[in-house]
Amino acid sequence: VFHLFLYTRKKMRLLLFLMICQCAINTVNSHHVSNPNFILLMADDLGIGDLGCYGNRTLRTPNIDRLAEEGVTLTQHIAASPLCTPSRAAFLTGRYPIRSGMAAFSRVGVFLFSASSGGLPFEEVTFSKLLKQRGYATALIGKWHLGMNCESSNDFCHHPLSHGFDYFYGLTVTNLRDCKPGQGSVFLKGIQKSIVIPIKIAGITLVSLAIVQYIGLLKVPFQALGYCLLITAISLAVLIFFFYHFRHLNCFLMRDHQIIQQPLSYENLTQRLTKEAVQFIERNTNAPFLLVLSYLHVHTALYASKNFRGKSKHGLYGDAVEEMDWSVGQILDVLKKHNLSDKTLVYFTSDQGAHVEEISSSGEVHGGYNGIYKGGKSTNWEGGIRVPGLLRLPGVIQAGAYISEPTSNMDIFPTIAKLAEAQLPSDRIIDGHDLMPLLQGKVTRSKHEFLFHYCNAYLNAVRWHPENSESVWKVFFFTPNFSPEDSNGCYDSHVCFCHGGFITQHDPPLLFDLSRDPEEKIPLTPETESRFYEILRVIHLAVDNHTRSLHAVSDQLSWDNLLWKPWLQPCCSSLFQYCHCDYDSEGSLPEVHSG
């Protein structure tokens, strides 16, 4: 009888424990926050292997790791593109960048100049526009990289304030090595081969014509020869002027529509961005808000303030990561201070994987770590598109949970729209899906049966996660040619390109099962995978359906839209004064502890 009593008591305890657990789960699932705030934190070129919550044991990221502990960690979170501009366009609109014209058919897949005419079309609906219509205060602080002007230097047709943001403090283009003296020039390195050869050809042609004219073999009008020389001289002068003043022309800080620092100063830059973010939150403690804090870290040129410089185990790159983590901590602390933690969804990600080819002139590695995954930025190997995905909303979504289902940065658009009770646009395809059912544990399967991976405007790969299967099939129609051949990137060209001699086409396509081979080491064959041709058949059908859903749009990254146009050049003074000003008053910056 005594043993029976003990056995019964143990069963009652177990039953009570299970009931408490179920009650806790139901509480999370049923809890609802009306008009929650949204803080979306986006790193630049951060590797998934750079964070402690994704396995890094040498970089200190306690604040970002706190988001993982108190929220959900997505382990197969996919950027819609492996490049900044198209990835950010997809993030803001919930749509593949090919749909908005933000995917390039040319070699260059991002905006490089402040005076380019391309950008995110005004007709695109961003989540900031939807939330602004719902009465939210909206701000973008940090990097934009989606264009600025169309026809004049102050029409601001592509500016953040034209896409639903009330407040902007940051860079309209991006952070480049060329922006920071002494850091070299990725820009010059990338176009050196393209410019030197035409200049040589033009020079040899002009000299040859002059010699032929002099010895009398051919009569060339002196006027025509003079015009040729004049055009060549003017072209060279413009190029020299542009490259020499690249930093002044393209690297500047704006507040709303006003340039407040030209060229950009890196002194306490992360502290200034953080201060702006904290002040925006404190201005809106009694009203719903959307804050997109888009870090310049860890895109080159790398930088870190004196409190973090030299403190990490991974050089300047590690210093930058740890400084960014400090900033995240400041944001979380101000939410706690104003009792906003439980009514604010916080999301942390990177726009794409780490840029593995980034190495300084002294040989220091300035790119991040993509963990076990192959490749990096500019490629659709997993290292280029599998990014951190952390979401926290206490009491609403699970804490400490891991979700391995395929998700996309395009999913943020419908997720926050649903939470804010905003109406999704019905006149266009939204490729993202609401994440809340997954985050709350109501479902276990992602709505993304297929994900399409573009290299610029070219369909590069497709991911298929069949129903009732653990497999995640991934097909490559072409792959980049790594250089050197046995390396993990395109070191000779600094980034990988998407067509011509830079790629290898595959027929039949390469096939991987990421559930068994996440490192994409061994392509499957008809001999090693009995369903090989059936898998390809299903994927080709999905590609056909996807392709039929695309419509012709204006190419925002055409050469015409990419090239520098002097009449679009923003300048806080004048070109003759080298576009120089500094109206950005630091005031009191937040207290910094490097930990």
Coordinates of C-alpha atoms in Angstrom, one line a residue:
V1 CA 0.0 0.0 0.0
F2 CA 2.9 2.4 0.9
H3 CA 4.6 1.8 -2.5
L4 CA 1.2 2.3 -4.3
F5 CA 0.8 5.6 -2.4
L6 CA 4.3 6.8 -3.5
Y7 CA 3.6 5.7 -7.1
T8 CA 0.3 7.6 -7.1
R9 CA 1.9 10.7 -5.6
K10 CA 4.6 10.7 -8.3
K11 CA 2.0 10.5 -11.1
M12 CA 0.0 13.3 -9.6
R13 CA 3.1 15.5 -9.4
L14 CA 3.9 14.7 -13.1
L15 CA 0.4 15.4 -14.1
L16 CA 0.4 18.7 -12.2
F17 CA 3.8 19.7 -13.9
L18 CA 2.4 18.9 -17.3
M19 CA -0.7 21.0 -16.6
I20 CA 1.5 24.0 -15.5
C21 CA 3.6 23.7 -18.7
Q22 CA 0.5 23.5 -20.9
C23 CA -0.9 26.5 -19.0
A24 CA 2.3 28.5 -19.7
I25 CA 2.2 27.6 -23.4
N26 CA -1.4 28.6 -23.7
T27 CA -0.7 31.9 -21.9
V28 CA 2.1 32.7 -24.5
N29 CA -0.2 31.7 -27.4
S30 CA -3.2 33.6 -26.2
H31 CA -1.5 36.8 -24.9
H32 CA -2.0 39.7 -27.2
V33 CA -0.4 43.1 -27.2
S34 CA -2.4 45.9 -28.8
N35 CA -0.4 48.2 -31.1
P36 CA 3.1 46.8 -30.1
N37 CA 6.2 48.8 -30.8
F38 CA 8.8 47.5 -33.3
I39 CA 12.5 47.7 -33.2
L40 CA 14.2 46.2 -36.1
L41 CA 18.0 45.9 -35.8
M42 CA 20.0 45.1 -38.9
A43 CA 23.7 44.5 -39.0
D44 CA 25.7 44.9 -42.3
D45 CA 27.7 41.9 -43.6
L46 CA 27.6 40.1 -40.2
G47 CA 28.4 36.4 -40.3
I48 CA 26.0 34.0 -38.7
G49 CA 29.0 32.5 -36.9
D50 CA 30.0 35.8 -35.3
L51 CA 27.4 35.6 -32.5
G52 CA 27.6 33.7 -29.2
C53 CA 24.0 32.5 -29.6
Y54 CA 25.0 30.9 -32.9
G55 CA 28.0 29.1 -31.5
N56 CA 30.8 31.7 -31.4
R57 CA 32.9 31.3 -28.3
T58 CA 35.5 34.0 -28.6
L59 CA 33.5 37.2 -29.5
R60 CA 31.5 38.7 -26.7
T61 CA 27.9 39.4 -27.7
P62 CA 25.9 39.2 -24.4
N63 CA 23.2 41.6 -25.4
I64 CA 22.4 40.0 -28.7
D65 CA 22.6 36.6 -27.0
R66 CA 20.0 38.0 -24.5
L67 CA 17.6 38.4 -27.3
A68 CA 18.0 34.7 -28.1
E69 CA 17.5 33.7 -24.5
E70 CA 14.4 35.7 -24.1
G71 CA 13.0 35.1 -27.6
V72 CA 13.2 32.8 -30.6
T73 CA 16.3 31.9 -32.6
L74 CA 15.8 31.1 -36.3
T75 CA 18.5 28.8 -37.5
Q76 CA 17.5 28.8 -41.2
H77 CA 16.7 32.5 -41.6
I78 CA 17.4 33.4 -45.2
A79 CA 18.2 36.8 -46.8
A80 CA 16.3 37.4 -50.0
S81 CA 19.6 38.4 -51.7
P82 CA 23.3 38.1 -50.9
L83 CA 23.9 41.9 -51.6
C84 CA 22.9 45.0 -49.5
T85 CA 20.6 46.9 -51.9
P86 CA 18.4 44.1 -53.1
S87 CA 18.2 42.4 -49.7
R88 CA 17.1 45.7 -48.0
A89 CA 14.5 46.3 -50.7
A90 CA 13.1 42.8 -50.0
F91 CA 13.2 43.4 -46.3
L92 CA 11.2 46.6 -46.5
T93 CA 8.6 45.4 -49.0
G94 CA 8.2 41.7 -48.3
R95 CA 8.8 41.0 -52.0
Y96 CA 11.6 39.5 -54.0
P97 CA 13.7 42.5 -55.3
I98 CA 13.2 41.3 -58.9
R99 CA 9.6 42.5 -58.5
S100 CA 10.5 46.1 -57.7
G101 CA 13.4 46.4 -60.2
M102 CA 15.9 46.3 -57.4
A103 CA 17.9 43.4 -58.9
A104 CA 20.5 44.2 -61.5
F105 CA 21.1 42.7 -64.9
S106 CA 24.5 44.5 -65.0
R107 CA 27.5 43.4 -63.1
V108 CA 27.1 45.9 -60.3
G109 CA 24.3 44.9 -58.0
V110 CA 24.3 47.8 -55.5
F111 CA 24.3 51.6 -55.5
L112 CA 27.8 53.1 -55.2
F113 CA 27.2 56.8 -55.6
S114 CA 25.0 59.4 -53.9
A115 CA 24.2 61.0 -57.2
S116 CA 22.7 57.9 -58.9
S117 CA 19.1 58.2 -60.1
G118 CA 18.0 54.7 -59.3
G119 CA 16.3 53.6 -56.1
L120 CA 13.4 51.9 -54.4
P121 CA 10.3 53.0 -56.5
F122 CA 7.8 55.3 -54.7
E123 CA 5.0 52.9 -55.8
E124 CA 6.5 50.1 -53.6
V125 CA 4.6 49.7 -50.3
T126 CA 7.0 49.4 -47.3
F127 CA 6.1 48.3 -43.8
S128 CA 7.0 51.9 -42.6
K129 CA 4.2 53.2 -44.9
L130 CA 1.7 50.8 -43.5
L131 CA 2.5 51.5 -39.9
K132 CA 2.6 55.3 -40.5
Q133 CA -1.0 55.0 -41.8
R134 CA -1.8 53.2 -38.5
G135 CA -0.6 56.2 -36.5
Y136 CA 2.9 54.9 -35.7
A137 CA 5.9 57.2 -35.3
T138 CA 8.5 55.8 -37.7
A139 CA 12.3 56.3 -37.9
L140 CA 15.3 54.9 -39.8
I141 CA 18.6 55.4 -38.2
G142 CA 21.8 54.3 -39.9
K143 CA 22.3 52.9 -43.4
W144 CA 19.6 53.2 -46.2
H145 CA 21.3 52.2 -49.5
L146 CA 18.1 52.4 -51.5
G147 CA 18.7 55.6 -53.5
M148 CA 17.9 59.3 -52.9
N149 CA 17.2 61.5 -55.9
C150 CA 15.6 61.1 -59.4
E151 CA 15.9 64.3 -61.5
S152 CA 17.4 66.9 -59.2
S153 CA 19.7 67.1 -56.2
N154 CA 16.8 67.8 -53.9
D155 CA 13.7 65.9 -55.1
F156 CA 14.4 63.1 -52.6
C157 CA 12.1 60.7 -54.5
H158 CA 13.9 57.6 -53.1
H159 CA 14.8 59.1 -49.7
P160 CA 13.6 57.3 -46.5
L161 CA 11.2 60.1 -45.8
S162 CA 9.4 59.2 -49.1
H163 CA 9.0 55.6 -48.0
G164 CA 7.1 56.1 -44.8
F165 CA 9.7 57.2 -42.3
D166 CA 9.0 60.3 -40.3
Y167 CA 12.6 60.7 -39.2
F168 CA 16.0 59.8 -40.7
Y169 CA 19.5 60.1 -39.4
G170 CA 22.2 58.2 -41.3
L171 CA 23.8 57.5 -44.7
T172 CA 21.8 57.3 -47.9
V173 CA 24.4 55.1 -49.6
T174 CA 26.8 52.8 -47.7
N175 CA 30.0 52.6 -45.7
L176 CA 33.0 52.0 -48.0
R177 CA 36.7 51.7 -47.5
D178 CA 36.9 54.9 -49.7
C179 CA 35.0 56.7 -46.9
K180 CA 37.8 56.4 -44.4
P181 CA 41.2 57.7 -45.1
G182 CA 44.0 55.1 -44.9
Q183 CA 41.6 52.2 -45.5
G184 CA 42.3 51.7 -49.2
S185 CA 39.8 51.8 -52.0
V186 CA 37.5 48.8 -52.8
F187 CA 35.9 51.0 -55.4
L188 CA 39.1 51.7 -57.3
K189 CA 40.1 48.1 -57.0
G190 CA 36.8 46.9 -58.5
I191 CA 36.9 49.2 -61.6
Q192 CA 40.6 49.5 -62.2
K193 CA 40.7 46.7 -64.8
S194 CA 37.7 48.2 -66.5
I195 CA 39.0 51.7 -66.8
V196 CA 42.8 51.2 -67.5
I197 CA 42.3 49.2 -70.7
P198 CA 39.9 51.8 -72.4
I199 CA 42.3 54.6 -71.3
K200 CA 45.2 52.8 -72.9
I201 CA 43.3 52.1 -76.1
A202 CA 42.2 55.8 -76.4
G203 CA 45.7 57.0 -75.8
I204 CA 47.3 54.6 -78.3
T205 CA 44.6 55.6 -80.9
L206 CA 45.2 59.3 -80.5
V207 CA 49.0 58.9 -80.7
S208 CA 48.7 56.7 -83.7
L209 CA 46.4 59.2 -85.5
A210 CA 48.9 62.0 -84.7
I211 CA 51.8 60.0 -86.1
V212 CA 49.9 59.0 -89.2
Q213 CA 48.9 62.7 -89.7
Y214 CA 52.5 63.8 -89.2
I215 CA 54.1 61.5 -91.8
G216 CA 51.3 62.1 -94.3
L217 CA 49.9 58.6 -94.6
L218 CA 46.4 59.8 -93.7
K219 CA 44.8 63.2 -93.7
V220 CA 43.0 63.7 -90.4
P221 CA 41.4 67.2 -89.8
F222 CA 43.2 69.0 -87.1
Q223 CA 39.8 70.1 -85.7
A224 CA 38.6 66.5 -85.4
L225 CA 41.8 65.5 -83.7
G226 CA 41.5 68.5 -81.4
Y227 CA 38.0 67.5 -80.4
C228 CA 39.1 64.0 -79.6
L229 CA 41.9 65.2 -77.4
L230 CA 39.5 67.7 -75.7
I231 CA 36.9 65.0 -75.0
T232 CA 39.5 62.6 -73.7
A233 CA 41.1 65.3 -71.5
I234 CA 37.7 66.3 -70.0
S235 CA 36.7 62.7 -69.4
L236 CA 40.0 62.1 -67.6
A237 CA 39.6 65.3 -65.6
V238 CA 36.1 64.3 -64.4
L239 CA 37.3 60.8 -63.5
I240 CA 40.3 62.2 -61.5
F241 CA 38.1 64.8 -59.8
F242 CA 35.5 62.2 -58.9
F243 CA 38.0 59.6 -57.5
Y244 CA 40.0 62.2 -55.7
H245 CA 36.9 63.6 -54.0
F246 CA 35.0 60.4 -53.7
R247 CA 34.8 60.6 -49.9
H248 CA 33.4 64.1 -49.9
L249 CA 30.9 63.3 -52.7
N250 CA 29.5 60.0 -51.4
C251 CA 30.2 59.7 -47.7
F252 CA 28.0 62.0 -45.7
L253 CA 25.6 62.0 -42.8
M254 CA 22.0 63.3 -43.1
R255 CA 19.3 64.3 -40.7
D256 CA 16.0 64.1 -42.6
H257 CA 16.7 66.0 -45.8
Q258 CA 19.7 68.0 -44.6
I259 CA 23.3 67.0 -44.9
I260 CA 24.8 67.6 -41.4
Q261 CA 28.3 66.1 -41.9
Q262 CA 30.2 65.9 -45.2
P263 CA 32.5 64.0 -45.3
L264 CA 31.4 61.5 -42.7
S265 CA 33.4 61.3 -39.5
Y266 CA 33.8 57.9 -37.8
E267 CA 34.5 59.5 -34.4
N268 CA 32.0 58.0 -31.9
L269 CA 29.8 57.2 -34.9
T270 CA 28.1 54.2 -33.2
Q271 CA 27.5 56.2 -30.1
R272 CA 25.8 58.9 -32.2
L273 CA 23.6 56.4 -34.0
T274 CA 22.7 54.8 -30.6
K275 CA 22.0 58.2 -29.0
E276 CA 19.6 59.1 -31.9
A277 CA 17.8 55.7 -31.5
V278 CA 17.5 56.1 -27.7
Q279 CA 16.1 59.6 -28.0
F280 CA 13.6 58.5 -30.6
I281 CA 12.3 55.8 -28.2
E282 CA 12.1 58.3 -25.3
R283 CA 10.2 60.7 -27.5
N284 CA 7.6 58.0 -28.1
T285 CA 7.1 56.2 -24.8
N286 CA 3.4 56.9 -24.9
A287 CA 2.7 56.2 -28.5
P288 CA 3.3 53.2 -30.8
F289 CA 6.6 53.4 -32.8
L290 CA 8.7 51.7 -35.4
L291 CA 12.4 52.0 -35.2
V292 CA 14.7 50.6 -37.8
L293 CA 18.3 50.8 -36.5
S294 CA 20.5 49.9 -39.5
Y295 CA 24.1 49.6 -38.3
L296 CA 27.1 50.4 -40.4
H297 CA 28.9 47.6 -38.5
V298 CA 30.5 45.5 -39.8
H299 CA 30.8 46.6 -43.4
T300 CA 34.2 48.0 -44.3
A301 CA 35.6 50.5 -43.6
L302 CA 35.8 48.9 -40.1
Y303 CA 35.9 51.3 -37.2
A304 CA 35.4 51.2 -33.4
S305 CA 35.6 53.9 -30.7
K306 CA 38.5 54.0 -28.3
N307 CA 36.5 52.1 -25.6
F308 CA 36.3 49.1 -27.8
R309 CA 39.4 49.4 -30.0
G310 CA 41.9 46.6 -29.3
K311 CA 39.6 44.9 -26.8
S312 CA 38.4 41.8 -28.7
K313 CA 40.2 38.6 -29.7
H314 CA 39.5 39.2 -33.4
G315 CA 41.2 42.5 -34.3
L316 CA 39.2 45.5 -35.5
Y317 CA 36.4 43.3 -36.9
G318 CA 35.8 41.8 -33.4
D319 CA 36.0 45.3 -31.9
A320 CA 33.3 46.4 -34.2
V321 CA 31.0 43.4 -33.5
E322 CA 31.4 44.0 -29.7
E323 CA 30.7 47.7 -30.1
M324 CA 27.5 46.9 -32.0
D325 CA 26.5 44.5 -29.2
W326 CA 27.0 47.3 -26.7
S327 CA 24.6 49.4 -28.8
V328 CA 22.0 46.7 -28.8
G329 CA 22.3 46.6 -25.0
Q330 CA 21.6 50.3 -24.8
I331 CA 18.4 49.8 -26.8
L332 CA 17.2 46.9 -24.6
D333 CA 18.0 48.9 -21.5
V334 CA 16.0 52.0 -22.5
L335 CA 13.0 49.7 -23.2
K336 CA 13.3 48.2 -19.8
K337 CA 13.8 51.6 -18.2
H338 CA 10.4 52.8 -19.7
N339 CA 8.6 49.5 -19.1
L340 CA 8.3 49.0 -22.9
S341 CA 10.0 45.5 -23.1
D342 CA 6.7 43.6 -22.9
K343 CA 5.1 45.6 -25.6
T344 CA 8.0 45.8 -28.1
L345 CA 8.9 43.3 -30.7
V346 CA 12.7 43.3 -31.2
Y347 CA 14.2 41.7 -34.3
F348 CA 17.9 41.3 -35.0
T349 CA 19.4 40.2 -38.3
S350 CA 22.0 40.9 -41.0
D351 CA 21.3 42.0 -44.5
Q352 CA 23.5 39.1 -45.8
G353 CA 26.3 36.8 -44.8
A354 CA 29.9 37.9 -44.0
H355 CA 32.1 39.3 -46.7
V356 CA 34.8 36.6 -46.6
E357 CA 37.1 38.4 -49.2
E358 CA 37.5 41.5 -47.0
I359 CA 41.2 41.6 -46.2
S360 CA 43.1 44.8 -45.4
S361 CA 46.2 45.9 -47.2
S362 CA 48.2 44.8 -44.2
G363 CA 46.7 41.3 -44.4
E364 CA 44.3 41.6 -41.5
V365 CA 41.0 39.7 -42.0
H366 CA 38.2 42.4 -42.1
G367 CA 35.4 39.9 -43.0
G368 CA 33.3 37.8 -40.6
Y369 CA 32.7 34.2 -40.0
N370 CA 29.9 32.2 -41.6
G371 CA 30.3 29.2 -39.4
I372 CA 30.1 25.8 -41.2
Y373 CA 28.5 27.4 -44.2
K374 CA 30.1 27.7 -47.6
G375 CA 30.8 31.0 -49.4
G376 CA 29.7 34.5 -48.2
K377 CA 28.3 37.8 -49.4
S378 CA 27.5 38.0 -53.1
T379 CA 26.9 34.2 -53.4
N380 CA 23.8 32.1 -52.8
W381 CA 25.8 29.4 -51.0
E382 CA 24.5 29.2 -47.5
G383 CA 27.3 31.4 -46.1
G384 CA 26.0 34.3 -48.3
I385 CA 22.3 34.1 -47.3
R386 CA 21.8 32.2 -44.0
V387 CA 21.8 35.1 -41.5
P388 CA 21.0 35.6 -37.8
G389 CA 17.2 35.8 -37.0
L390 CA 16.3 36.7 -33.4
L391 CA 12.9 37.8 -32.3
R392 CA 11.7 38.8 -28.8
L393 CA 8.3 39.8 -27.6
P394 CA 7.9 38.6 -24.0
G395 CA 4.7 36.9 -23.2
V396 CA 3.6 36.6 -26.8
I397 CA 6.3 34.5 -28.4
Q398 CA 8.3 31.6 -27.0
A399 CA 11.4 32.3 -25.0
G400 CA 14.6 30.3 -25.6
A401 CA 13.1 28.4 -28.5
Y402 CA 14.9 27.3 -31.7
I403 CA 13.2 27.1 -35.1
S404 CA 15.0 25.3 -37.9
E405 CA 12.3 25.8 -40.5
P406 CA 13.1 28.0 -43.6
T407 CA 12.2 31.6 -43.0
S408 CA 13.0 34.8 -44.9
N409 CA 13.8 38.4 -44.1
M410 CA 10.8 39.1 -46.3
D411 CA 8.6 37.6 -43.6
I412 CA 9.1 40.7 -41.3
F413 CA 6.8 42.8 -43.6
P414 CA 3.6 40.7 -43.1
T415 CA 4.5 39.8 -39.5
I416 CA 4.6 43.4 -38.2
A417 CA 1.7 44.3 -40.5
K418 CA -0.4 41.6 -38.8
L419 CA 0.7 42.6 -35.3
A420 CA -0.1 46.3 -36.0
E421 CA -3.4 45.3 -37.6
A422 CA -2.4 47.0 -40.8
Q423 CA -4.0 45.9 -44.1
L424 CA -1.6 44.2 -46.5
P425 CA -1.8 45.6 -50.1
S426 CA -4.0 43.5 -52.3
D427 CA -2.8 44.7 -55.7
R428 CA 0.6 42.9 -55.5
I429 CA 2.2 39.7 -54.5
I430 CA 3.7 39.6 -51.1
D431 CA 6.4 36.8 -50.9
G432 CA 6.9 36.9 -47.2
H433 CA 4.7 35.1 -44.7
D434 CA 3.5 36.0 -41.2
L435 CA 5.9 34.4 -38.7
M436 CA 3.7 34.6 -35.6
P437 CA 2.2 31.1 -35.9
L438 CA 5.7 29.6 -35.9
L439 CA 7.0 31.9 -33.2
Q440 CA 4.1 31.1 -30.9
G441 CA 4.4 27.3 -31.5
K442 CA 0.9 27.1 -33.0
V443 CA 2.4 25.4 -36.2
T444 CA 5.6 23.6 -36.7
R445 CA 6.0 24.0 -40.5
S446 CA 7.1 27.1 -42.4
K447 CA 4.8 28.4 -45.1
H448 CA 7.8 28.6 -47.4
E449 CA 7.7 25.4 -49.4
F450 CA 9.9 27.1 -52.0
L451 CA 12.4 30.0 -51.7
F452 CA 14.0 31.4 -54.9
H453 CA 17.6 32.7 -54.6
Y454 CA 18.6 35.4 -57.1
C455 CA 22.1 36.5 -58.0
N456 CA 21.3 40.0 -59.1
A457 CA 18.4 39.5 -61.6
Y458 CA 19.4 35.9 -62.5
L459 CA 17.7 33.0 -60.8
N460 CA 20.6 31.2 -59.2
A461 CA 19.1 28.5 -56.9
V462 CA 15.9 27.2 -55.4
R463 CA 15.2 25.8 -52.0
W464 CA 12.4 23.2 -51.6
H465 CA 11.1 22.0 -48.2
P466 CA 8.4 19.4 -49.1
E467 CA 5.4 18.8 -46.8
N468 CA 5.8 15.8 -44.5
S469 CA 9.5 15.7 -45.1
E470 CA 12.6 16.7 -43.1
S471 CA 14.6 17.3 -46.3
V472 CA 15.5 20.7 -47.6
W473 CA 16.5 20.3 -51.2
K474 CA 18.6 23.1 -52.8
V475 CA 19.2 23.3 -56.5
F476 CA 21.9 25.4 -58.2
F477 CA 21.5 26.3 -61.9
F478 CA 24.9 28.0 -61.8
T479 CA 27.7 28.6 -59.3
P480 CA 30.4 31.4 -59.0
N481 CA 33.9 30.5 -60.0
F482 CA 35.9 31.0 -56.9
S483 CA 39.4 32.6 -57.3
P484 CA 41.8 31.1 -56.3
E485 CA 39.9 27.9 -57.4
D486 CA 40.4 26.1 -54.1
S487 CA 39.4 29.0 -51.9
N488 CA 36.0 29.9 -50.3
G489 CA 35.4 33.1 -52.3
C490 CA 36.2 35.4 -55.2
Y491 CA 39.3 37.0 -53.8
D492 CA 40.7 38.2 -57.2
S493 CA 37.6 40.3 -57.9
H494 CA 36.7 41.1 -54.2
V495 CA 33.1 39.9 -54.8
C496 CA 31.6 37.1 -57.0
F497 CA 29.6 38.0 -60.1
C498 CA 26.5 36.5 -61.7
H499 CA 27.1 35.9 -65.4
G500 CA 29.5 35.3 -68.2
G501 CA 32.9 34.0 -67.4
F502 CA 32.5 34.5 -63.7
I503 CA 30.1 31.5 -63.3
T504 CA 29.8 27.8 -64.3
Q505 CA 26.4 26.7 -65.6
H506 CA 25.1 23.3 -64.4
D507 CA 23.0 20.9 -66.5
P508 CA 21.6 19.0 -64.8
P509 CA 21.6 21.4 -61.8
L510 CA 23.6 20.7 -58.7
L511 CA 21.4 19.2 -56.0
F512 CA 22.0 19.2 -52.2
D513 CA 19.9 18.1 -49.2
L514 CA 20.7 20.7 -46.6
S515 CA 19.2 18.6 -43.9
R516 CA 22.0 16.1 -44.4
D517 CA 24.7 18.3 -46.0
P518 CA 24.3 21.9 -44.7
E519 CA 27.9 22.6 -45.7
E520 CA 26.9 21.9 -49.4
K521 CA 30.0 19.7 -49.8
I522 CA 28.7 16.8 -51.9
P523 CA 26.2 17.3 -54.8
L524 CA 23.8 14.5 -55.1
T525 CA 23.5 12.4 -58.3
P526 CA 21.0 10.0 -59.8
E527 CA 23.2 7.3 -58.3
T528 CA 23.2 8.7 -54.8
E529 CA 19.6 10.0 -54.7
S530 CA 16.9 7.8 -56.2
R531 CA 14.4 10.7 -56.5
F532 CA 16.9 13.0 -58.3
Y533 CA 14.9 13.6 -61.4
E534 CA 11.6 13.8 -59.6
I535 CA 13.0 16.5 -57.3
L536 CA 14.3 18.5 -60.3
R537 CA 10.9 18.1 -62.0
V538 CA 9.0 19.5 -59.0
I539 CA 11.5 22.4 -58.7
H540 CA 11.3 23.3 -62.4
L541 CA 7.5 23.4 -62.1
A542 CA 7.8 25.8 -59.1
V543 CA 10.2 27.9 -61.1
D544 CA 7.7 28.1 -64.0
N545 CA 5.0 29.2 -61.7
H546 CA 7.2 31.8 -60.0
T547 CA 8.4 33.1 -63.4
R548 CA 4.8 33.6 -64.6
S549 CA 4.1 35.7 -61.5
L550 CA 6.8 38.3 -62.5
H551 CA 6.0 41.4 -64.4
A552 CA 8.2 43.8 -66.3
V553 CA 9.3 46.8 -64.2
S554 CA 11.8 49.6 -64.6
D555 CA 15.4 48.4 -63.9
Q556 CA 16.5 50.6 -61.0
L557 CA 20.1 49.2 -61.2
S558 CA 20.7 49.8 -65.0
W559 CA 23.9 51.5 -65.9
D560 CA 22.0 54.7 -66.6
N561 CA 20.5 54.6 -63.0
L562 CA 23.8 53.5 -61.4
L563 CA 26.2 56.1 -63.0
W564 CA 27.2 59.3 -61.2
K565 CA 25.2 62.3 -62.4
P566 CA 26.8 65.6 -61.4
W567 CA 23.4 67.4 -61.4
L568 CA 22.1 65.0 -58.7
Q569 CA 25.1 65.5 -56.4
P570 CA 24.1 66.4 -52.9
C571 CA 26.4 69.0 -51.4
C572 CA 26.1 70.9 -48.1
S573 CA 28.3 73.8 -49.4
S574 CA 29.4 73.8 -53.0
L575 CA 31.5 71.6 -55.3
F576 CA 34.1 74.4 -55.3
Q577 CA 34.3 74.2 -51.5
Y578 CA 34.7 70.4 -51.8
C579 CA 31.3 69.8 -50.2
H580 CA 32.5 70.2 -46.7
C581 CA 30.5 70.9 -43.5
D582 CA 30.0 69.6 -40.0
Y583 CA 26.8 70.5 -38.2
D584 CA 26.5 67.3 -36.3
S585 CA 26.8 68.3 -32.6
E586 CA 27.6 65.2 -30.5
G587 CA 26.4 66.8 -27.2
S588 CA 26.4 64.2 -24.4
L589 CA 26.9 60.7 -25.7
P590 CA 25.8 57.6 -23.8
E591 CA 28.2 56.1 -21.3
V592 CA 30.3 53.4 -22.8
H593 CA 31.6 50.3 -21.1
S594 CA 33.4 47.7 -23.3
G595 CA 32.8 44.9 -20.9

